[in-house]
Coordinates of C-alpha atoms and ligand atoms in Angstrom, one line a residue:
M1122 CA -13.0 -21.9 107.2
S1123 CA -15.7 -24.5 107.6
H1124 CA -16.3 -27.2 104.9
S1125 CA -19.4 -29.3 104.2
P1126 CA -19.5 -32.5 102.1
I1127 CA -21.5 -32.1 98.8
S1128 CA -22.0 -34.4 95.9
P1129 CA -21.7 -32.3 92.7
A1130 CA -23.2 -33.8 89.5
I1131 CA -20.3 -32.2 87.6
L1132 CA -16.8 -31.2 88.6
Y1133 CA -16.1 -28.4 86.1
W1134 CA -14.0 -26.2 88.3
G1135 CA -12.9 -23.9 85.5
T1136 CA -10.8 -24.8 82.4
P1137 CA -10.2 -23.0 79.1
V1138 CA -12.7 -23.5 76.3
V1139 CA -11.4 -25.2 73.1
L1140 CA -13.1 -25.2 69.8
I1141 CA -12.0 -28.4 68.1
T1142 CA -12.3 -28.6 64.3
T1143 CA -12.3 -32.0 62.6
T1144 CA -13.3 -33.3 59.2
N1145 CA -16.6 -35.1 58.6
E1146 CA -16.8 -38.2 56.4
D1147 CA -18.1 -36.0 53.5
N1148 CA -15.0 -33.8 53.9
T1149 CA -17.0 -30.9 55.4
P1150 CA -15.6 -29.3 58.7
N1151 CA -17.1 -29.8 62.1
I1152 CA -16.6 -27.6 65.2
A1153 CA -17.2 -28.7 68.8
P1154 CA -16.8 -26.6 71.9
M1155 CA -15.2 -28.5 74.8
S1156 CA -13.3 -27.7 77.9
S1157 CA -12.1 -31.0 79.5
A1158 CA -8.6 -30.4 78.1
W1159 CA -5.2 -30.3 79.8
W1160 CA -1.8 -29.7 78.5
L1161 CA 1.7 -31.1 79.0
A1162 CA 4.8 -30.4 76.9
N1163 CA 3.6 -30.5 73.2
R1164 CA 0.6 -32.8 74.1
C1165 CA -3.0 -32.1 75.0
V1166 CA -5.4 -34.7 76.5
L1167 CA -9.0 -34.2 75.4
G1168 CA -11.9 -35.6 77.5
L1169 CA -14.7 -36.3 74.9
A1170 CA -17.9 -38.2 74.7
A1171 CA -17.2 -41.4 72.7
N1172 CA -20.2 -40.8 70.5
S1173 CA -19.7 -37.1 69.6
Q1174 CA -19.1 -36.4 65.9
T1175 CA -15.8 -34.8 66.8
T1176 CA -14.6 -38.0 68.5
L1177 CA -15.7 -40.2 65.5
N1178 CA -13.9 -37.8 63.1
L1179 CA -10.7 -37.8 65.3
L1180 CA -10.6 -41.6 65.5
R1181 CA -11.1 -41.9 61.8
T1182 CA -8.8 -39.2 60.4
K1183 CA -6.4 -38.8 63.4
Q1184 CA -6.4 -35.0 62.8
C1185 CA -7.8 -31.9 64.5
V1186 CA -7.2 -28.2 65.2
L1187 CA -7.5 -27.0 68.8
N1188 CA -8.7 -23.4 68.4
L1189 CA -8.7 -21.3 71.6
P1190 CA -11.4 -18.5 71.7
D1191 CA -10.7 -15.4 73.8
D1192 CA -13.1 -14.1 76.5
A1193 CA -14.9 -11.9 73.9
M1194 CA -16.1 -14.9 71.9
A1195 CA -19.0 -16.0 74.1
P1196 CA -21.6 -15.3 71.4
N1197 CA -19.8 -17.7 69.1
V1198 CA -19.4 -20.4 71.8
N1199 CA -23.1 -20.0 72.8
S1200 CA -24.2 -20.5 69.1
L1201 CA -22.4 -23.8 69.1
A1202 CA -23.7 -25.0 72.5
R1203 CA -26.3 -27.8 72.4
T1204 CA -25.5 -28.5 68.7
T1205 CA -24.0 -31.7 67.2
G1206 CA -22.7 -32.7 63.9
S1207 CA -24.3 -36.1 64.3
K1208 CA -27.3 -36.5 62.0
E1209 CA -28.8 -38.9 64.5
V1210 CA -28.7 -37.0 67.7
P1211 CA -27.9 -39.4 70.5
E1212 CA -30.7 -40.0 73.0
F1213 CA -28.8 -38.4 75.9
K1214 CA -28.3 -35.2 73.9
V1215 CA -32.0 -35.2 72.7
R1216 CA -32.9 -35.1 76.4
L1217 CA -30.5 -32.1 77.0
G1218 CA -32.0 -30.2 74.1
Y1219 CA -29.3 -30.7 71.4
R1220 CA -30.0 -30.4 67.7
Y1221 CA -28.2 -31.4 64.6
E1222 CA -26.3 -28.7 62.8
K1223 CA -24.6 -29.3 59.5
D1224 CA -22.7 -26.1 59.0
K1225 CA -21.2 -25.1 62.4
F1226 CA -19.1 -22.3 60.9
A1227 CA -22.3 -20.6 59.6
V1228 CA -24.2 -21.2 62.8
A1229 CA -21.4 -19.7 64.9
G1230 CA -20.5 -16.8 62.5
L1231 CA -16.9 -18.1 62.3
T1232 CA -14.5 -18.3 59.3
A1233 CA -12.6 -21.3 58.1
Q1234 CA -8.9 -20.8 57.4
D1235 CA -6.7 -23.4 55.7
S1236 CA -4.3 -25.3 58.0
M1237 CA -0.7 -26.1 57.1
A1238 CA -0.1 -29.6 58.5
V1239 CA -3.6 -31.1 58.8
T1240 CA -6.9 -31.2 56.8
P1241 CA -9.4 -29.7 59.3
P1242 CA -9.5 -25.9 59.0
R1243 CA -8.4 -23.4 61.6
I1244 CA -10.9 -20.9 63.0
R1245 CA -9.7 -17.4 61.9
E1246 CA -11.3 -15.5 64.8
C1247 CA -9.5 -17.6 67.4
P1248 CA -6.3 -15.9 68.6
V1249 CA -4.7 -19.3 69.2
Q1250 CA -4.8 -22.3 66.8
M1251 CA -3.0 -25.6 67.2
E1252 CA -2.8 -28.1 64.4
A1253 CA -2.6 -31.6 66.0
E1254 CA -2.6 -35.3 65.4
L1255 CA -4.1 -38.1 67.5
V1256 CA -1.4 -40.3 69.1
G1257 CA -3.3 -42.1 71.9
T1258 CA -6.8 -43.2 73.0
H1259 CA -7.7 -44.2 76.5
T1260 CA -11.1 -45.3 77.7
L1261 CA -12.3 -43.7 80.9
M1262 CA -14.7 -45.1 83.5
E1263 CA -13.5 -48.7 83.0
D1264 CA -14.4 -49.3 86.6
E1265 CA -18.1 -48.3 86.2
P1266 CA -21.1 -50.5 85.5
S1267 CA -21.5 -51.5 81.8
E1268 CA -24.0 -48.8 80.9
V1269 CA -21.5 -46.0 81.3
K1270 CA -18.3 -47.9 80.6
G1271 CA -16.7 -46.6 77.4
L1272 CA -18.9 -43.5 77.1
V1273 CA -16.0 -41.1 77.6
L1274 CA -12.6 -41.2 76.1
A1275 CA -9.3 -39.4 76.8
L1276 CA -7.7 -38.6 73.5
E1277 CA -4.0 -37.6 73.5
V1278 CA -3.0 -35.4 70.6
R1279 CA 0.4 -34.1 69.7
V1280 CA 0.5 -30.4 68.7
L1281 CA 2.3 -30.1 65.3
R1282 CA 2.0 -26.4 64.7
T1283 CA 0.9 -23.5 66.8
H1284 CA -0.3 -20.2 65.4
V1285 CA -1.0 -17.1 67.5
V1286 CA -2.0 -13.5 66.7
E1287 CA 0.6 -10.8 67.1
E1288 CA -1.4 -9.1 69.9
I1289 CA -0.7 -11.9 72.4
R1290 CA 3.0 -12.5 71.7
L1291 CA 5.7 -11.6 74.3
A1292 CA 7.8 -8.8 73.0
G1293 CA 11.4 -9.8 72.3
Y1294 CA 10.8 -13.5 72.1
A1295 CA 10.2 -15.7 69.0
N1296 CA 8.2 -18.4 70.7
R1297 CA 6.5 -17.0 73.8
V1298 CA 3.0 -15.8 74.7
D1299 CA 2.5 -12.9 77.0
P1300 CA 0.1 -14.1 79.7
D1301 CA -0.8 -10.5 80.5
K1302 CA -2.3 -10.2 77.0
W1303 CA -3.8 -13.7 76.5
K1304 CA -7.4 -13.7 77.8
P1305 CA -8.7 -17.3 77.6
M1306 CA -12.4 -18.1 77.9
I1307 CA -13.0 -20.2 81.0
M1308 CA -15.9 -22.6 81.5
S1309 CA -16.8 -23.1 85.1
F1310 CA -19.9 -25.1 86.0
Q1311 CA -21.3 -24.5 82.5
R1312 CA -20.9 -20.7 82.7
L1313 CA -18.4 -18.7 80.7
Y1314 CA -15.8 -16.4 82.4
G1315 CA -12.6 -14.5 81.6
L1316 CA -9.6 -14.2 83.7
K1317 CA -9.3 -11.2 86.1
D1318 CA -6.8 -8.6 84.8
G1319 CA -3.2 -9.1 86.0
Q1320 CA -1.5 -11.7 88.1
V1321 CA -2.9 -12.3 91.6
A1322 CA 0.7 -12.4 92.8
E1323 CA 4.3 -13.0 91.6
S1324 CA 4.7 -16.7 90.6
T1325 CA 7.6 -18.8 92.0
L1326 CA 7.1 -21.3 89.1
A1327 CA 7.6 -18.5 86.6
E1328 CA 11.2 -18.0 87.8
I1329 CA 12.0 -21.1 85.6
E1330 CA 13.2 -20.1 82.2
E1331 CA 10.4 -21.2 79.8
E1332 CA 12.8 -22.7 77.2
K1333 CA 13.9 -25.3 79.8
Y1334 CA 10.6 -27.1 79.2
R1335 CA 11.4 -27.8 75.6
I1336 CA 13.4 -30.8 76.6
L1337 CA 10.1 -32.7 77.0
Q1338 CA 9.2 -32.2 73.4
T1339 CA 10.3 -34.2 70.4
F1340 CA 10.0 -31.9 67.4
R1341 CA 10.1 -33.2 63.9
Ligands
FMN1067 C1 -18.4 -24.5 76.8 C2 -18.7 -26.0 76.5 C3 -17.8 -27.0 76.9 C4 -18.0 -28.3 76.6 N1 -17.1 -29.3 77.1 C5 -17.2 -30.5 76.7 C6 -16.2 -31.5 77.0 O1 -15.2 -31.1 77.7 N2 -16.3 -32.7 76.6 C7 -17.4 -33.1 75.8 O2 -17.4 -34.3 75.4 N3 -18.3 -32.3 75.5 C8 -18.2 -31.0 75.9 N4 -19.2 -30.1 75.5 C9 -20.4 -30.6 74.7 C10 -20.0 -30.8 73.3 O3 -19.9 -29.5 72.7 C11 -21.2 -31.6 72.6 O4 -21.0 -32.9 72.9 C12 -21.3 -31.4 71.1 O5 -22.5 -32.0 70.7 C13 -20.1 -32.0 70.3 O6 -20.3 -31.7 69.0 P1 -20.2 -32.9 67.9 O7 -21.2 -34.0 68.3 O8 -20.5 -32.2 66.6 O9 -18.8 -33.3 68.0 C14 -19.1 -28.7 75.8 C15 -19.9 -27.7 75.3 C16 -19.7 -26.4 75.6 C17 -20.7 -25.4 75.1

């Protein structure tokens, strides 16, 4: 294999899409698609633009729902792309062709469903919904020149409650998801993908009993 050095403008190698719901100042719900998210124990770290409406809502209310669309929900995700809940669209987004949208549920053809532990609604059409609270905020790019410093935040949320549809549960277990049935939507270099059917090979990691990871969590 021969490698060449390149300088990509983005490093989006492929991560699941998350539709984050938050509550606006006027108590209406907002939805934002994002995919710079990673998971550890009962935490998720969200990489978000500091000036997005979702970030402002999260910092103010400390609450959100992380809704995971499956790979059939591209039309919904595309309807939300290049929209913002910010009435004053930031200059950078204007240049990228973003527009203000007040009612993201209507725009995306999605249905709000009451949450149990937080105020922002869940998205009924998403097979996975995680109610969560903000527990930590970290500023990224502190090492960069002042124009970009602080433009991106890593927000740590604690998942309080997870809801999944029956179709993706692992038979015989109360708390497990069947990875053969769960089809996350993946964003790779701005394009939308699904996972190929089936495992590429047996996984050595999967020999570890899943419940052993619960020790990392502090449930209330
Ligand atoms: C598939 C997809 C993935 C995205 N990933 C991110 C992301 O990881 N972080 C981010 O800040 N914005 C991401 N965006 C852009 C946000 O959706 C955009 O900033 C949007 O205006 C946020 O909405 P809001 O201003 O109403 O919060 C993504 C957009 C799409 C369509």
